[in-house]
Tab-separated table of C-alpha atoms in Angstrom:
chain	number	residue	atom	x	y	z
A	1	GLU	CA	-83.783	22.555	-117.078
A	2	THR	CA	-80.554	21.298	-114.902
A	3	GLY	CA	-81.836	20.203	-111.543
A	4	VAL	CA	-79.567	22.708	-109.729
A	5	THR	CA	-82.045	26.285	-108.528
A	6	GLN	CA	-80.359	29.507	-107.625
A	7	THR	CA	-82.604	31.843	-105.957
A	8	PRO	CA	-82.602	34.889	-106.003
A	9	ARG	CA	-81.968	35.788	-110.199
A	10	HIS	CA	-81.264	38.923	-109.490
A	11	LEU	CA	-80.082	41.019	-107.169
A	12	VAL	CA	-79.117	44.562	-106.111
A	13	MET	CA	-77.789	46.056	-102.756
A	14	GLY	CA	-75.611	48.343	-101.078
A	15	MET	CA	-72.482	48.504	-100.311
A	16	THR	CA	-73.526	48.035	-96.011
A	17	ASN	CA	-76.017	45.767	-97.188
A	18	LYS	CA	-76.413	41.659	-95.468
A	19	LYS	CA	-77.729	39.871	-98.462
A	20	SER	CA	-77.401	35.752	-99.369
A	21	LEU	CA	-77.812	33.453	-102.595
A	22	LYS	CA	-79.438	30.486	-102.017
A	23	CYS	CA	-78.899	27.129	-104.576
A	24	GLU	CA	-80.693	23.965	-104.071
A	25	GLN	CA	-80.443	20.662	-106.125
A	26	HIS	CA	-82.660	17.481	-106.358
A	27	LEU	CA	-79.930	15.462	-108.118
A	28	GLY	CA	-78.324	13.402	-104.929
A	29	HIS	CA	-74.767	14.789	-105.410
A	30	ASN	CA	-72.849	15.260	-103.161
A	31	ALA	CA	-70.375	18.119	-104.049
A	32	MET	CA	-71.407	21.808	-104.711
A	33	TYR	CA	-69.995	24.864	-105.391
A	34	TRP	CA	-70.436	28.500	-105.743
A	35	TYR	CA	-68.464	30.357	-109.150
A	36	LYS	CA	-67.927	34.276	-109.953
A	37	GLN	CA	-67.820	35.213	-113.141
A	38	SER	CA	-66.936	39.069	-114.436
A	39	ALA	CA	-67.524	40.492	-117.791
A	40	LYS	CA	-64.508	39.043	-119.643
A	41	LYS	CA	-62.961	36.708	-116.555
A	42	PRO	CA	-62.805	32.735	-117.257
A	43	LEU	CA	-64.878	31.776	-114.034
A	44	GLU	CA	-63.244	31.493	-110.679
A	45	LEU	CA	-63.994	29.378	-107.768
A	46	MET	CA	-64.350	30.703	-104.824
A	47	PHE	CA	-65.944	27.820	-102.532
A	48	VAL	CA	-66.485	23.662	-103.012
A	49	TYR	CA	-68.445	21.810	-100.459
A	50	ASN	CA	-67.566	17.625	-100.532
A	51	PHE	CA	-70.262	15.527	-98.266
A	52	LYS	CA	-70.982	19.259	-96.186
A	53	GLU	CA	-67.902	19.874	-95.475
A	54	GLN	CA	-65.249	22.797	-96.959
A	55	THR	CA	-62.533	21.705	-99.028
A	56	GLU	CA	-61.901	24.827	-100.715
A	57	ASN	CA	-61.250	28.172	-100.137
A	58	ASN	CA	-59.812	29.834	-102.902
A	59	SER	CA	-58.448	32.988	-101.196
A	60	VAL	CA	-61.868	35.089	-100.943
A	61	PRO	CA	-62.283	37.638	-98.777
A	62	SER	CA	-64.484	36.711	-95.883
A	63	ARG	CA	-67.292	39.282	-96.838
A	64	PHE	CA	-68.306	36.367	-98.572
A	65	SER	CA	-69.189	33.530	-96.360
A	66	PRO	CA	-69.903	29.963	-97.500
A	67	GLU	CA	-72.995	27.943	-95.782
A	68	CYS	CA	-73.718	24.677	-96.526
A	69	PRO	CA	-76.398	22.890	-93.597
A	70	ASN	CA	-77.017	19.686	-95.584
A	71	SER	CA	-75.482	18.086	-99.873
A	72	SER	CA	-78.463	19.543	-100.834
A	73	HIS	CA	-78.530	23.316	-100.186
A	74	LEU	CA	-75.810	25.857	-100.958
A	75	PHE	CA	-75.982	29.443	-99.532
A	76	LEU	CA	-73.751	32.502	-99.538
A	77	HIS	CA	-74.152	35.107	-97.066
A	78	LEU	CA	-72.808	38.733	-97.891
A	79	HIS	CA	-71.870	42.154	-96.428
A	80	THR	CA	-69.975	45.066	-97.066
A	81	LEU	CA	-69.444	44.002	-100.459
A	82	GLN	CA	-67.671	46.423	-102.558
A	83	PRO	CA	-68.859	47.737	-106.329
A	84	GLU	CA	-66.200	45.614	-107.395
A	85	ASP	CA	-67.818	42.241	-106.729
A	86	SER	CA	-70.759	43.197	-109.171
A	87	ALA	CA	-71.314	39.448	-111.271
A	88	LEU	CA	-72.737	36.576	-111.810
A	89	TYR	CA	-72.562	33.676	-109.465
A	90	LEU	CA	-72.853	30.839	-110.284
A	91	CYS	CA	-73.447	27.267	-108.171
A	92	ALA	CA	-72.977	23.703	-109.292
A	93	SER	CA	-72.639	20.381	-107.986
A	94	SER	CA	-71.136	17.421	-108.954
A	95	GLN	CA	-70.561	13.901	-107.470
A	96	ASP	CA	-67.349	13.139	-105.393
A	97	PRO	CA	-64.925	12.787	-108.439
A	98	THR	CA	-63.081	10.370	-105.845
A	99	THR	CA	-65.761	8.090	-106.077
A	100	ALA	CA	-67.524	8.218	-109.193
A	101	LEU	CA	-66.491	7.981	-112.691
A	102	ASN	CA	-69.166	9.901	-114.098
A	103	THR	CA	-68.225	13.440	-112.707
A	104	GLU	CA	-70.728	15.789	-114.092
A	105	ALA	CA	-71.005	19.144	-113.164
A	106	PHE	CA	-73.952	20.467	-112.871
A	107	PHE	CA	-74.810	24.624	-113.200
A	108	GLY	CA	-77.601	27.001	-111.471
A	109	GLN	CA	-78.873	29.695	-114.162
A	110	GLY	CA	-76.932	32.288	-111.623
A	111	THR	CA	-77.412	35.103	-109.655
A	112	ARG	CA	-76.703	38.202	-111.132
A	113	LEU	CA	-75.344	40.517	-108.109
A	114	THR	CA	-75.302	44.182	-108.806
A	115	VAL	CA	-73.399	46.518	-105.878
A	116	VAL	CA	-73.583	49.847	-105.705
B	1	LYS	CA	-51.872	24.507	-110.703
B	2	GLN	CA	-53.891	24.057	-113.574
B	3	GLU	CA	-54.574	26.283	-116.655
B	4	VAL	CA	-57.059	26.224	-119.100
B	5	THR	CA	-56.767	27.972	-122.659
B	6	GLN	CA	-59.406	28.204	-125.317
B	7	ILE	CA	-58.552	29.042	-129.080
B	8	PRO	CA	-60.081	31.242	-130.926
B	9	ALA	CA	-61.670	34.475	-127.926
B	10	ALA	CA	-64.633	34.640	-130.196
B	11	LEU	CA	-64.898	33.015	-134.073
B	12	SER	CA	-67.963	34.257	-136.722
B	13	VAL	CA	-69.397	31.647	-138.963
B	14	PRO	CA	-71.750	31.651	-141.733
B	15	GLU	CA	-74.317	29.143	-141.325
B	16	GLY	CA	-73.322	25.735	-142.592
B	17	GLU	CA	-69.995	25.397	-141.833
B	18	ASN	CA	-67.958	23.035	-139.518
B	19	LEU	CA	-65.918	23.613	-136.951
B	20	VAL	CA	-63.481	23.327	-134.460
B	21	LEU	CA	-63.065	24.434	-131.016
B	22	ASN	CA	-59.547	24.649	-129.418
B	23	CYS	CA	-59.767	23.568	-125.012
B	24	SER	CA	-55.835	23.077	-123.711
B	25	PHE	CA	-54.901	22.102	-120.255
B	26	THR	CA	-51.016	22.482	-118.810
B	27	ASP	CA	-52.095	19.545	-115.822
B	28	SER	CA	-52.732	15.687	-117.366
B	29	ALA	CA	-53.374	15.059	-114.895
B	30	ILE	CA	-57.776	14.956	-114.625
B	31	TYR	CA	-60.464	13.068	-114.057
B	32	ASN	CA	-62.647	14.398	-116.664
B	33	LEU	CA	-63.131	17.056	-119.820
B	34	GLN	CA	-66.305	18.985	-120.208
B	35	TRP	CA	-67.965	20.856	-122.479
B	36	PHE	CA	-70.394	23.806	-121.737
B	37	ARG	CA	-72.352	26.240	-123.324
B	38	GLN	CA	-73.637	29.139	-121.836
B	39	ASP	CA	-76.379	31.646	-123.568
B	40	PRO	CA	-75.649	35.037	-122.453
B	41	GLY	CA	-76.514	36.635	-119.138
B	42	LYS	CA	-77.685	32.857	-118.214
B	43	GLY	CA	-75.460	29.455	-116.326
B	44	LEU	CA	-73.946	27.022	-118.182
B	45	THR	CA	-75.905	23.435	-119.966
B	46	SER	CA	-73.266	21.074	-119.830
B	47	LEU	CA	-72.747	19.189	-124.217
B	48	LEU	CA	-70.783	16.625	-124.069
B	49	LEU	CA	-68.583	15.303	-120.436
B	50	ILE	CA	-65.397	12.971	-121.804
B	51	GLN	CA	-63.832	10.422	-119.095
B	52	SER	CA	-60.230	10.295	-118.659
B	53	SER	CA	-60.045	7.422	-120.831
B	54	GLN	CA	-61.945	8.007	-123.524
B	55	ARG	CA	-60.602	9.367	-126.589
B	56	GLU	CA	-63.950	11.276	-127.964
B	57	GLN	CA	-67.916	11.555	-126.917
B	58	THR	CA	-70.516	12.608	-129.711
B	59	SER	CA	-73.840	14.230	-129.358
B	60	GLY	CA	-75.860	15.145	-132.421
B	61	ARG	CA	-73.826	17.540	-134.244
B	62	LEU	CA	-71.166	18.211	-131.061
B	63	ASN	CA	-68.212	15.907	-131.209
B	64	ALA	CA	-65.557	15.960	-128.785
B	65	SER	CA	-62.390	14.454	-128.628
B	66	LEU	CA	-59.416	14.643	-125.768
B	67	ASP	CA	-55.870	13.873	-126.112
B	68	LYS	CA	-55.327	13.910	-121.974
B	69	SER	CA	-51.202	13.192	-123.310
B	70	SER	CA	-50.787	16.256	-125.170
B	71	GLY	CA	-53.123	18.359	-123.148
B	72	ARG	CA	-56.153	18.895	-125.525
B	73	SER	CA	-59.586	18.764	-126.636
B	74	THR	CA	-61.911	19.976	-129.418
B	75	LEU	CA	-65.308	20.646	-129.967
B	76	TYR	CA	-66.596	19.943	-133.239
B	77	ILE	CA	-70.218	21.522	-134.594
B	78	ALA	CA	-71.035	19.595	-137.871
B	79	ALA	CA	-73.122	21.835	-140.168
B	80	SER	CA	-73.737	25.022	-137.672
B	81	GLN	CA	-76.475	26.951	-137.506
B	82	PRO	CA	-77.375	30.658	-135.795
B	83	GLY	CA	-78.889	28.970	-132.788
B	84	ASP	CA	-75.386	27.743	-132.065
B	85	SER	CA	-75.012	31.076	-131.286
B	86	ALA	CA	-73.182	31.448	-127.880
B	87	THR	CA	-70.630	30.852	-125.894
B	88	TYR	CA	-68.686	27.480	-125.716
B	89	LEU	CA	-66.801	27.238	-121.771
B	90	CYS	CA	-64.282	23.640	-121.480
B	91	ALA	CA	-63.282	22.797	-118.003
B	92	VAL	CA	-61.304	20.329	-116.530
B	93	TYR	CA	-62.355	17.797	-113.204
B	94	ASN	CA	-58.815	17.220	-111.336
B	95	ALA	CA	-59.073	15.877	-108.018
B	96	GLY	CA	-59.962	17.955	-104.831
B	97	ASN	CA	-62.872	18.436	-106.540
B	98	MET	CA	-61.021	21.015	-109.342
B	99	LEU	CA	-63.227	22.085	-111.663
B	100	THR	CA	-61.220	24.762	-114.082
B	101	PHE	CA	-62.660	26.799	-116.512
B	102	GLY	CA	-61.048	28.174	-119.892
B	103	GLY	CA	-62.013	31.698	-120.678
B	104	GLY	CA	-64.319	30.547	-123.461
B	105	THR	CA	-65.244	30.604	-127.421
B	106	ARG	CA	-67.409	33.282	-128.063
B	107	LEU	CA	-69.730	31.820	-131.251
B	108	MET	CA	-71.444	33.356	-133.898
B	109	VAL	CA	-73.065	32.207	-136.669
B	110	LYS	CA	-74.363	34.307	-139.406
B	111	PRO	CA	-77.919	33.089	-141.349
């Protein structure tokens, strides 16, 4: 148990569906992240939120829409996805590295997404 | 743009061997470096965190070193066990909350 919880663990959705991934952390961290892990590729950073403000959008298509209502919760809203979007989506949290010396990142177990 | 490379991509060793996993990065202006373990289909488990001012960190049979000036880190695993079989990922933290990952080393320890 890392202190970062992701739901659901598995999701199958059609290309016309709308779904949301949820991430929750109880570590008192200020920064939260979404990563995508596809087969045989390194983890790709998608979005970064620091103190609820989006600080990074790594050229992610608009069919992925993040939401960070507070520093403990992070959502990834999905709509009109493509089969190539099938992947493991990982959420992580850490302290703000500009203020803290120890910026260890903690990851959730991920959501395995399959787009059919 | 930071790039992280891990060598080898895959490694298979008999139980009991000591082994070294390598990680290199192109931009030495890092805050810290973190080693993770990932079991198939699972999330990442943090193993060791080395801050930019440190040279190494140890946890049990694991020892990670950092040479920031040359852009290199190694993860040393002593007396490997079948339970160590997993993918090991190296990641570096740059300014702006940027955690950049290498491609990982897939380790198989045979009984």
